[in-house]
Amino acid sequence: MTNPDTSFTASSVRLQTLLENAKEGRLQLPDFQRSWVWDEERIRGLIASISRGFPVGAVMTLRTGGAVDFKPRPLEGAPAAAADETPDSLLLDGQQRLTSLYQVLVRKQVVATLTPRRQRVRRWFYLDIEKCLDEAGDRDEAVVILPESRRVTSEFGRVVELDLSTRELEFENMMFPLTSVLDYADWQTAFVMQYSGTADFQARFQRLNEFHERVIKNFTAYLVPQIELSASTSKEAVCVVFEKVNTGGKALDAFELITAMYAADGYELRKDWFGTEEGEGRHGRLRAAMRLPSAAEGVLSGVGNTDFLQAISLFHTRDLRESAKGEGKTGRELPQVSATRQVLLNLPLDAYKQYQHRVEEGFLSAAKFLIQLDIYRVKDLPYQSQVVPLAAILAELGRDADSPAAIEKIRRWYWNGVFGELYGSSTETRIAKDFIEVVDWVRGGSEPSTVRDATVRADRLDTMRMRLSAAYKGVNALLMNRGAEDFRSGQTFSHTIFFDENVDIHHIFPQDWCKKTGIPKQVYDSIINKTPLTARTNRIIGGIAPSEYLARIEGDGAEPEEVNSRLRSHLVDPALLRTDDFESAFRKRRNELVVLIEKAIGKPVIITEAPEADGDFDEDPTEIEDLGSDAL
């Protein structure tokens, strides 16, 4: 059925036809489709459903020959000659089902699959004829799965439970191999030749006829609902459609589609990103950037392939805009600098080749920049999305980003994005604007909109409780960057110390002490009462009063004034902490943090009377009860 107002058709096609088309290469997969991964139990359920004529879902295909030019590849297990054919259609949805059925019904070889525990195994699939004909039976149990030997044994191989290693044994046990479904007549003829003239031939033959009518015909006459997208379907539509139908697996992203499109031109984008046995790919290089051997991850570990493509698209669309300006176009005639998915899907291979190395250098420069801000791990990165414009800005500026004035402007832009909480959602427009405006600002232009737009309220500090909050992470980084020293050791949190000493955000007034003192959770759990400390120092602090844990630290040989200096490096008033004055210490530190943030963003924080605090809490599971005097 064709709807003249849409770009697709809906019809039914025989399963046997789909499988034959796959065998001959007329139906193939787009190269972005992942490998076949179904386990033996899911295959069993699929076979059982089809054997009863039950629906197992529609397939979706895309007619070839249109604007979407994907590199095709045959279904796994198809003959090598299928790869030499130009397909009529590409399978967008239904890969796992059709590949499973192709492997079991058509290929006539043992199936390489997985157990439910993801162990690799090789299996044959059979139908127990008598169980299939039992109306009250469980059809799943009628699907028999055998190892590659086709023999089931027990007692370490001494007892043979089932042996189907020859066709004669299949006949004897009334077990039908699913590799013979599409040429059932040949199997039946061999059965007649084997059993003709025997005493039970007529009874067995009658059961075979029933099996053919009630089971085999469900395979050979099975109709699959098919939605076929026309060749005129756009790249974006293919991406959106695939994401909607692919609910059972990982959502398709722009990288997968671009990989398939570039592959049609002979370029292996996946190797660029993931590397090969011969060499590390870009993904590995970015993950390793500025990572110490003792660190599990680098600060760029969260950079994905789509992030990388977005940065390239900023350069490509900037070039298009500048070219249009050169042609005399103005206003709305000018193409927008953009990093949207639509732009990514139209990113030419030439643009990727032109900017790939420059953009990679930009991301590596971004890693150095973030480390200089004392942001060492992905979990401490305020916004993953802000890394894209940061990398693009640094890539564009090159050596122009090295001067103190340039560094200060880029830092101001970065912290305004963080504390203004401007990269939380709908970031594509801001990414593009920041790329153009920050570069222009560094080179003498006007202040970027992110710096102008950012609004920071002092009372926001009271509600920063979750480590997922960008501003929460930002405060932590600012404290380390200003030279905060560990309460116990007096060490600043350099890259090496950070990982070797397991530094994280912990409470200043311990949460257990706060609970016992009656301080509300929504108050003591604020970032105002938290600071970066080493794991060992956090164990010493335990759940006791600050006056007590400071005495412990000094009992280990630290001078009081030395400890006071360490506390001040965290913007903590030593006198108030030593007298366990939570309210005064909390209020004073809030004011100090406001000043710290103002210095980072380069403008005043809005001061208002703090509202009633509420919201989510960030209970720190690493904080513990008082360990006693031996904690030191």
XYZ file of C-alpha atoms in Angstrom:
632
model
C 0.000 0.000 0.000
C 1.395 3.409 -0.996
C 0.359 6.703 0.519
C 0.922 9.502 -2.036
C 1.453 12.014 0.776
C 4.268 10.106 2.484
C 7.704 8.842 1.504
C 7.144 5.205 2.459
C 5.105 2.175 1.541
C 3.552 -0.408 3.850
C 2.962 -3.978 2.723
C 3.548 -7.610 3.633
C 6.321 -9.739 2.193
C 7.017 -13.434 2.590
C 9.751 -14.274 5.063
C 11.191 -16.677 2.498
C 11.482 -13.827 -0.028
C 13.339 -11.609 2.453
C 15.773 -14.414 3.231
C 16.349 -15.177 -0.451
C 16.964 -11.484 -1.158
C 19.518 -11.424 1.671
C 21.249 -14.492 0.251
C 21.497 -12.947 -3.213
C 22.604 -9.517 -1.932
C 19.461 -7.670 -3.023
C 18.754 -6.898 0.645
C 21.750 -5.747 2.669
C 22.548 -3.717 5.781
C 23.783 -0.127 5.919
C 27.311 -0.154 7.247
C 26.299 1.634 10.456
C 24.321 -1.401 11.633
C 26.153 -3.259 14.376
C 26.978 -6.933 14.308
C 24.462 -9.672 14.991
C 24.464 -10.460 18.718
C 21.326 -12.448 19.640
C 21.715 -15.263 22.154
C 20.381 -18.786 21.751
C 17.352 -18.273 23.996
C 16.128 -15.259 22.035
C 16.568 -17.277 18.835
C 14.569 -20.107 20.409
C 11.712 -17.720 21.212
C 11.756 -16.273 17.687
C 11.589 -19.720 16.089
C 8.829 -20.832 18.438
C 6.696 -17.796 17.553
C 7.067 -18.217 13.797
C 6.399 -21.957 14.041
C 2.966 -21.065 15.428
C 2.355 -18.256 12.954
C 2.574 -15.588 15.637
C 3.708 -12.040 14.720
C 7.309 -11.141 15.532
C 7.275 -7.512 14.399
C 7.721 -5.539 11.216
C 10.893 -4.802 9.284
C 11.858 -1.427 7.883
C 13.879 -0.991 4.721
C 15.251 1.909 2.684
C 15.253 1.873 -1.105
C 18.707 2.555 -2.502
C 19.620 4.998 -5.250
C 18.664 8.194 -3.451
C 20.505 11.009 -1.708
C 21.361 8.787 1.271
C 24.354 6.863 -0.018
C 25.352 4.343 2.619
C 28.003 1.725 2.142
C 26.126 -1.614 2.212
C 27.218 -4.903 3.702
C 25.517 -8.324 3.515
C 23.792 -9.968 6.443
C 26.187 -12.045 8.496
C 26.489 -15.493 7.003
C 25.407 -14.504 3.493
C 27.590 -15.866 0.651
C 30.671 -13.844 -0.268
C 29.140 -13.156 -3.679
C 26.358 -11.145 -2.017
C 28.870 -8.383 -1.253
C 29.458 -7.912 -4.994
C 25.801 -7.075 -5.628
C 24.265 -3.609 -5.533
C 21.335 -3.957 -3.108
C 17.806 -2.831 -3.954
C 17.070 -2.103 -0.297
C 18.861 -1.633 3.006
C 17.511 -3.115 6.227
C 17.077 -0.417 8.884
C 15.028 -2.320 11.453
C 14.840 -6.093 11.880
C 18.536 -6.936 11.540
C 18.682 -9.174 14.600
C 15.552 -11.097 13.684
C 16.356 -11.583 9.991
C 20.008 -12.418 10.614
C 19.029 -14.956 13.267
C 16.534 -16.563 10.890
C 19.019 -16.484 8.031
C 21.669 -18.200 10.158
C 19.260 -20.882 11.366
C 17.099 -21.514 8.271
C 19.222 -20.730 5.229
C 22.948 -20.989 5.907
C 23.065 -24.765 6.582
C 26.003 -24.354 8.930
C 26.365 -24.436 12.676
C 25.276 -21.125 14.226
C 27.812 -19.094 16.214
C 25.764 -17.504 18.976
C 25.840 -16.693 22.700
C 24.480 -18.203 25.870
C 22.300 -15.934 28.047
C 25.507 -15.326 30.056
C 27.208 -14.035 26.902
C 29.518 -17.009 26.384
C 30.345 -17.753 22.761
C 28.968 -21.117 21.597
C 28.144 -22.983 18.365
C 24.660 -24.437 18.094
C 22.269 -26.423 15.866
C 18.522 -25.843 16.119
C 15.878 -28.561 15.771
C 12.120 -28.946 16.150
C 10.842 -31.893 18.166
C 8.058 -33.058 15.837
C 5.933 -34.755 18.502
C 6.180 -31.810 20.894
C 5.204 -29.445 18.071
C 2.080 -31.502 17.451
C 1.125 -31.553 21.124
C -1.595 -28.889 21.417
C -1.039 -28.579 25.153
C 2.746 -28.422 24.892
C 5.040 -25.452 25.337
C 6.319 -24.586 21.860
C 9.519 -23.117 23.273
C 10.352 -26.574 24.664
C 9.831 -28.024 21.197
C 12.778 -25.978 19.921
C 15.785 -28.168 20.693
C 19.247 -26.589 20.823
C 22.244 -28.886 20.361
C 26.012 -28.358 20.538
C 28.164 -28.516 17.406
C 28.565 -32.308 17.773
C 24.739 -32.696 17.699
C 25.067 -34.964 20.699
C 23.834 -34.335 24.254
C 25.669 -36.345 26.914
C 25.824 -36.632 30.679
C 28.163 -38.080 33.277
C 31.177 -36.493 31.554
C 30.291 -37.933 28.169
C 29.692 -41.498 29.285
C 25.914 -41.394 28.761
C 24.414 -40.217 25.445
C 21.075 -38.495 26.109
C 20.375 -37.496 22.498
C 22.321 -38.119 19.287
C 21.307 -36.435 16.019
C 24.696 -36.627 14.351
C 23.301 -38.401 11.267
C 20.152 -37.920 9.192
C 19.071 -41.435 10.111
C 19.195 -40.518 13.800
C 17.112 -37.404 13.056
C 14.451 -39.621 11.492
C 14.587 -42.141 14.322
C 14.132 -39.443 16.989
C 11.556 -37.497 14.945
C 13.730 -34.384 15.178
C 13.540 -31.940 12.295
C 16.607 -29.774 11.516
C 15.652 -26.154 10.946
C 18.316 -25.959 8.230
C 15.842 -27.989 6.100
C 12.769 -25.766 6.504
C 13.043 -24.181 3.071
C 13.702 -27.536 1.333
C 11.410 -29.663 3.424
C 10.551 -31.926 0.483
C 14.149 -33.165 0.224
C 14.216 -34.072 3.917
C 10.859 -35.829 3.647
C 11.985 -37.780 0.574
C 15.050 -38.987 2.432
C 12.771 -40.019 5.309
C 10.530 -42.047 2.966
C 13.537 -43.804 1.470
C 14.796 -44.658 4.953
C 11.530 -45.846 6.504
C 9.452 -47.120 3.571
C 8.381 -50.703 4.230
C 8.949 -50.583 7.995
C 6.181 -51.474 10.447
C 5.652 -47.959 11.734
C 6.166 -46.126 8.418
C 2.523 -45.161 7.905
C 2.110 -43.794 11.443
C 5.338 -41.784 11.195
C 4.530 -40.508 7.719
C 1.113 -39.350 8.897
C 2.753 -37.398 11.721
C 5.153 -35.821 9.237
C 2.253 -34.675 7.063
C 0.581 -33.112 10.113
C 3.873 -31.472 11.013
C 4.173 -30.015 7.521
C 0.645 -28.620 7.504
C 0.645 -27.255 11.043
C 4.261 -26.109 11.460
C 6.404 -26.024 8.311
C 3.829 -24.025 6.345
C 3.976 -21.375 9.050
C 7.581 -20.784 7.980
C 7.191 -21.035 4.196
C 4.002 -18.942 4.060
C 4.943 -16.521 6.853
C 4.229 -12.877 5.990
C 6.332 -10.099 7.489
C 4.923 -6.556 7.682
C 7.320 -4.305 5.780
C 7.660 -0.529 5.840
C 9.888 0.675 3.030
C 11.245 4.210 2.966
C 11.588 5.712 -0.493
C 14.948 6.567 -2.001
C 14.111 10.261 -1.537
C 14.161 9.990 2.283
C 16.564 12.528 3.821
C 19.557 11.636 5.993
C 18.007 13.291 9.033
C 14.759 11.364 8.523
C 16.671 8.085 8.337
C 18.460 8.950 11.579
C 15.246 9.937 13.370
C 13.325 6.917 12.103
C 16.077 4.546 13.103
C 16.222 5.961 16.619
C 12.438 5.598 16.980
C 12.336 1.974 15.858
C 15.580 0.822 17.456
C 14.148 0.766 20.979
C 15.798 -2.533 21.803
C 19.358 -1.389 21.271
C 21.705 1.538 21.462
C 20.299 4.633 19.787
C 21.842 5.496 16.455
C 23.914 8.653 16.490
C 25.205 10.918 13.751
C 28.621 9.251 13.831
C 27.165 5.907 12.732
C 25.380 7.463 9.776
C 28.371 9.545 8.741
C 30.584 6.461 9.010
C 28.351 4.644 6.532
C 28.253 7.622 4.159
C 32.018 8.165 4.229
C 32.554 4.438 3.720
C 30.720 4.720 0.404
C 33.591 7.023 -0.640
C 36.199 4.591 0.625
C 36.995 6.420 3.863
C 36.991 4.396 7.096
C 35.905 6.878 9.739
C 35.535 4.178 12.379
C 39.238 3.333 12.100
C 40.080 7.021 12.496
C 38.169 7.095 15.751
C 38.673 3.666 17.301
C 41.998 2.761 15.718
C 43.208 -0.607 14.460
C 45.520 -3.370 15.644
C 48.344 -1.375 14.083
C 47.684 1.862 15.907
C 45.604 3.770 18.427
C 42.690 5.821 17.174
C 41.676 9.348 18.022
C 39.336 8.094 20.756
C 42.224 6.441 22.590
C 44.476 9.459 22.208
C 41.860 11.780 23.686
C 41.119 9.412 26.573
C 44.813 9.303 27.429
C 45.365 13.059 27.200
C 46.900 14.456 30.418
C 46.181 11.199 32.267
C 48.623 10.005 34.902
C 49.407 6.256 35.145
C 47.675 6.205 38.538
C 44.456 7.719 37.089
C 41.711 5.511 35.730
C 40.683 8.146 33.197
C 41.727 11.437 31.681
C 39.703 14.629 31.684
C 38.741 14.031 28.025
C 37.523 10.475 28.591
C 33.961 11.636 28.084
C 34.565 13.153 24.649
C 32.513 11.204 22.139
C 32.747 10.901 18.389
C 29.731 13.176 17.961
C 31.464 15.848 20.078
C 34.426 15.652 17.739
C 32.202 15.980 14.674
C 30.447 18.961 16.233
C 33.745 20.791 16.599
C 34.597 20.107 12.957
C 31.148 21.294 11.875
C 31.793 24.641 13.572
C 34.766 25.221 11.298
C 32.987 23.948 8.199
C 29.874 26.098 8.680
C 32.040 29.097 9.593
C 33.806 28.664 6.260
C 30.476 28.475 4.425
C 29.346 31.687 6.102
C 32.568 33.515 5.254
C 32.332 32.315 1.663
C 28.773 33.620 1.438
C 29.910 36.972 2.799
C 32.555 37.082 0.096
C 29.808 36.630 -2.466
C 28.066 39.717 -1.110
C 25.311 37.954 0.813
C 23.991 39.545 3.984
C 21.459 39.016 6.788
C 19.299 35.938 6.404
C 21.061 34.991 3.217
C 24.083 34.003 5.257
C 24.249 30.372 6.430
C 24.477 29.938 10.198
C 27.489 28.634 12.042
C 26.056 25.487 13.561
C 26.694 22.136 15.226
C 23.192 20.656 14.957
C 22.592 17.064 13.964
C 21.309 18.152 10.558
C 24.602 19.941 9.938
C 26.565 16.891 11.082
C 24.647 14.638 8.712
C 25.634 16.925 5.833
C 29.279 17.266 6.867
C 31.346 16.617 3.713
C 34.227 14.192 3.833
C 36.536 16.931 2.538
C 35.678 19.123 5.551
C 36.388 16.263 7.927
C 39.752 15.613 6.324
C 40.593 19.324 6.338
C 39.950 19.924 10.021
C 40.372 16.564 11.802
C 43.966 17.113 12.948
C 43.429 20.747 13.890
C 40.374 19.872 15.956
C 42.188 17.023 17.697
C 44.902 19.492 18.694
C 42.130 21.745 19.994
C 40.808 18.991 22.255
C 44.310 18.224 23.521
C 44.736 21.930 24.282
C 41.376 21.818 26.078
C 42.714 19.029 28.288
C 45.697 21.184 29.267
C 43.406 24.144 29.906
C 41.140 22.100 32.183
C 44.088 20.655 34.085
C 45.313 24.211 34.679
C 41.894 24.892 36.244
C 42.444 21.823 38.493
C 39.755 19.805 36.741
C 41.341 16.374 36.439
C 38.537 13.841 35.954
C 35.424 13.528 33.835
C 33.312 13.225 37.001
C 34.599 16.657 38.082
C 34.015 18.283 34.698
C 31.183 20.821 35.112
C 29.789 20.463 31.574
C 30.832 17.871 29.011
C 29.049 19.911 26.330
C 31.214 22.987 27.022
C 34.342 21.064 26.031
C 33.250 21.211 22.369
C 33.360 25.015 21.996
C 36.427 25.156 24.268
C 38.315 22.806 21.930
C 37.129 24.660 18.829
C 38.080 28.055 20.304
C 41.568 26.848 21.219
C 41.992 25.169 17.825
C 41.040 28.380 16.027
C 43.178 30.659 18.187
C 46.258 28.472 18.131
C 49.199 30.419 19.571
C 46.949 33.451 20.029
C 45.501 31.604 23.045
C 48.854 31.503 24.848
C 49.073 35.118 26.046
C 48.042 35.928 29.640
C 45.309 38.280 28.357
C 43.855 35.564 26.099
C 43.998 32.937 28.834
C 42.198 35.265 31.239
C 39.392 35.940 28.743
C 38.908 32.246 27.954
C 38.854 31.467 31.699
C 36.250 34.170 32.283
C 34.094 32.798 29.480
C 34.454 29.253 30.826
C 33.509 30.117 34.414
C 30.567 32.271 33.299
C 29.241 29.265 31.404
C 29.685 27.092 34.505
C 28.340 29.396 37.230
C 25.683 30.876 34.962
C 24.695 27.204 34.369
C 24.285 27.943 30.670
C 25.348 24.581 29.230
C 22.736 22.426 30.927
C 20.369 21.972 27.965
C 19.725 23.096 24.388
C 23.404 23.880 23.972
C 23.839 23.708 20.189
C 23.051 27.385 19.604
C 25.302 28.510 22.453
C 28.158 26.278 21.256
C 28.082 27.970 17.844
C 27.769 31.500 19.248
C 30.597 30.976 21.728
C 32.909 29.631 19.038
C 32.539 32.828 17.023
C 32.166 35.351 19.840
C 34.946 34.162 22.187
C 37.469 34.019 19.355
C 36.417 37.530 18.321
C 36.663 38.734 21.960
C 40.188 37.380 22.373
C 41.178 39.158 19.172
C 39.837 42.502 20.390
C 36.099 42.238 19.754
C 33.169 42.735 22.103
C 32.278 40.639 25.139
C 30.589 37.316 24.218
C 26.920 36.738 25.031
C 27.738 33.942 27.503
C 29.720 36.400 29.626
C 26.950 38.992 29.325
C 24.098 36.502 29.880
C 25.493 34.714 32.917
C 23.633 35.559 36.117
C 24.912 34.160 39.391
C 22.972 34.543 42.659
C 24.633 34.186 46.040
C 21.739 32.120 47.380
C 22.430 29.493 44.706
C 25.319 28.335 46.904
C 22.819 27.187 49.536
C 21.145 24.823 47.089
C 24.274 23.347 45.484
C 24.182 19.880 47.035
C 24.549 17.385 44.196
C 27.898 16.582 42.669
C 26.074 16.402 39.321
C 25.627 20.176 39.520
C 28.049 22.030 37.255
C 28.370 24.961 39.658
C 29.034 22.561 42.571
C 31.958 21.080 40.635
C 33.048 24.567 39.689
C 33.389 25.657 43.330
C 35.487 22.599 44.072
C 37.838 23.353 41.171
C 38.172 27.024 42.159
C 39.156 26.038 45.691
C 41.873 23.696 44.462
C 43.023 26.247 41.899
C 43.465 28.975 44.519
C 45.843 26.678 46.406
C 43.690 24.861 48.944
C 45.867 22.671 51.179
C 44.851 19.391 52.736
C 43.885 19.864 56.408
C 46.216 17.058 57.533
C 49.189 17.009 55.155
C 49.285 20.621 54.006
C 49.710 19.457 50.419
C 48.077 21.364 47.575
C 46.087 19.213 45.188
C 48.374 18.915 42.200
C 47.564 16.462 39.435
C 49.741 13.787 41.041
C 48.560 14.338 44.615
C 44.940 14.428 43.479
C 45.025 10.854 42.222
C 47.651 9.369 44.542
C 45.826 10.631 47.642
C 42.299 10.008 46.327
C 41.051 13.583 46.696
C 37.302 14.191 46.652
C 34.657 16.585 48.001
C 33.862 16.064 51.712
C 32.024 17.827 54.515
C 33.863 20.344 56.718
C 31.417 19.982 59.609
C 30.935 16.182 59.394
C 27.456 15.089 58.437
C 27.134 12.693 61.400
C 28.017 15.493 63.817
C 25.566 17.801 62.016
C 22.787 15.247 62.369
C 23.448 14.840 66.094
C 23.574 18.611 66.527
C 20.214 19.049 64.796
C 21.425 20.965 61.745
C 19.023 20.350 58.831
C 20.320 18.175 56.015
C 19.395 20.782 53.407
C 21.798 23.155 55.169
C 24.796 20.981 56.052
C 24.771 19.239 52.669
C 25.387 22.480 50.759
C 28.669 23.074 48.926
C 29.251 25.797 51.506
C 29.985 23.014 54.005
C 32.102 20.975 51.592
C 35.651 21.156 50.340
C 38.289 19.000 48.623
C 40.183 16.688 51.011
C 42.216 13.511 50.738
C 40.639 10.178 51.615
C 42.904 9.754 54.650
C 41.997 13.179 56.018
C 38.323 12.366 55.563
C 38.799 9.204 57.633
C 40.435 11.217 60.397
C 37.569 13.707 60.391
C 35.097 10.857 60.735
C 31.870 12.018 62.352
C 33.243 14.071 65.231
C 33.189 17.791 66.011
C 35.677 19.996 64.101
C 37.374 21.002 67.375
C 38.099 17.326 68.030
C 39.400 16.405 64.607
C 41.610 19.512 64.509
C 43.086 18.387 67.851
C 43.827 15.016 66.295
C 45.593 16.620 63.357
C 47.678 18.784 65.675
C 48.369 15.778 67.883
C 50.201 14.282 64.923
C 52.747 17.119 65.022
C 51.116 19.965 63.071
C 51.405 23.430 64.599
C 48.071 25.251 65.245
C 48.984 28.214 63.050
C 50.058 25.823 60.322
C 46.628 24.164 60.477
C 44.927 27.573 60.566
C 46.700 28.508 57.333
C 45.453 25.310 55.694
C 41.894 26.083 56.794
C 42.091 29.605 55.394
C 43.228 28.182 52.049
C 39.754 26.593 51.908
C 38.100 29.906 52.866
C 37.271 28.433 56.285
C 37.549 30.670 59.377
C 39.808 28.769 61.839
C 38.405 30.424 64.968
C 34.806 29.571 64.086
C 35.702 25.992 63.161
C 37.647 25.489 66.394
C 34.620 26.590 68.434
C 32.260 24.357 66.403
C 30.229 27.452 65.442
C 28.446 26.047 62.402
C 26.092 28.962 61.769
C 28.757 31.678 61.832
C 31.264 29.575 59.879
C 28.651 28.714 57.277
C 27.614 32.348 56.813
C 31.182 33.624 56.580
C 32.260 30.935 54.106
C 29.277 31.708 51.888
C 30.512 35.289 51.647
C 34.052 34.141 50.898
C 32.839 31.786 48.145
C 30.857 34.641 46.590
C 34.080 36.663 46.325
C 35.883 33.642 44.833
C 33.206 33.220 42.159
C 33.123 36.929 41.397
C 36.844 36.867 40.708
C 36.400 33.894 38.369
C 33.515 35.356 36.336
C 34.807 38.915 36.409
C 31.603 40.566 37.615
C 29.455 40.849 40.761
C 27.336 37.998 42.097
C 23.748 39.041 42.851
C 23.265 39.203 46.608
C 19.807 38.336 47.929
C 18.466 37.107 51.217
C 18.922 33.347 51.209
C 15.627 31.510 50.591
C 14.380 28.484 52.495
C 16.678 25.732 51.256
C 15.210 22.622 49.748
C 15.912 20.141 46.986
C 18.093 17.096 46.485
C 20.946 15.980 48.693
C 24.333 14.500 48.036
C 24.954 12.103 50.900
C 28.627 11.232 50.940
C 28.948 7.453 51.458
C 32.693 7.734 52.090
C 32.250 9.741 55.297
C 32.442 7.504 58.355
C 31.884 7.482 62.065
C 34.568 8.358 64.607
C 37.388 5.826 64.203
C 39.007 6.553 67.552
C 42.461 7.808 68.365
C 44.189 5.194 66.167
C 42.812 6.850 63.008
C 46.043 8.762 62.723
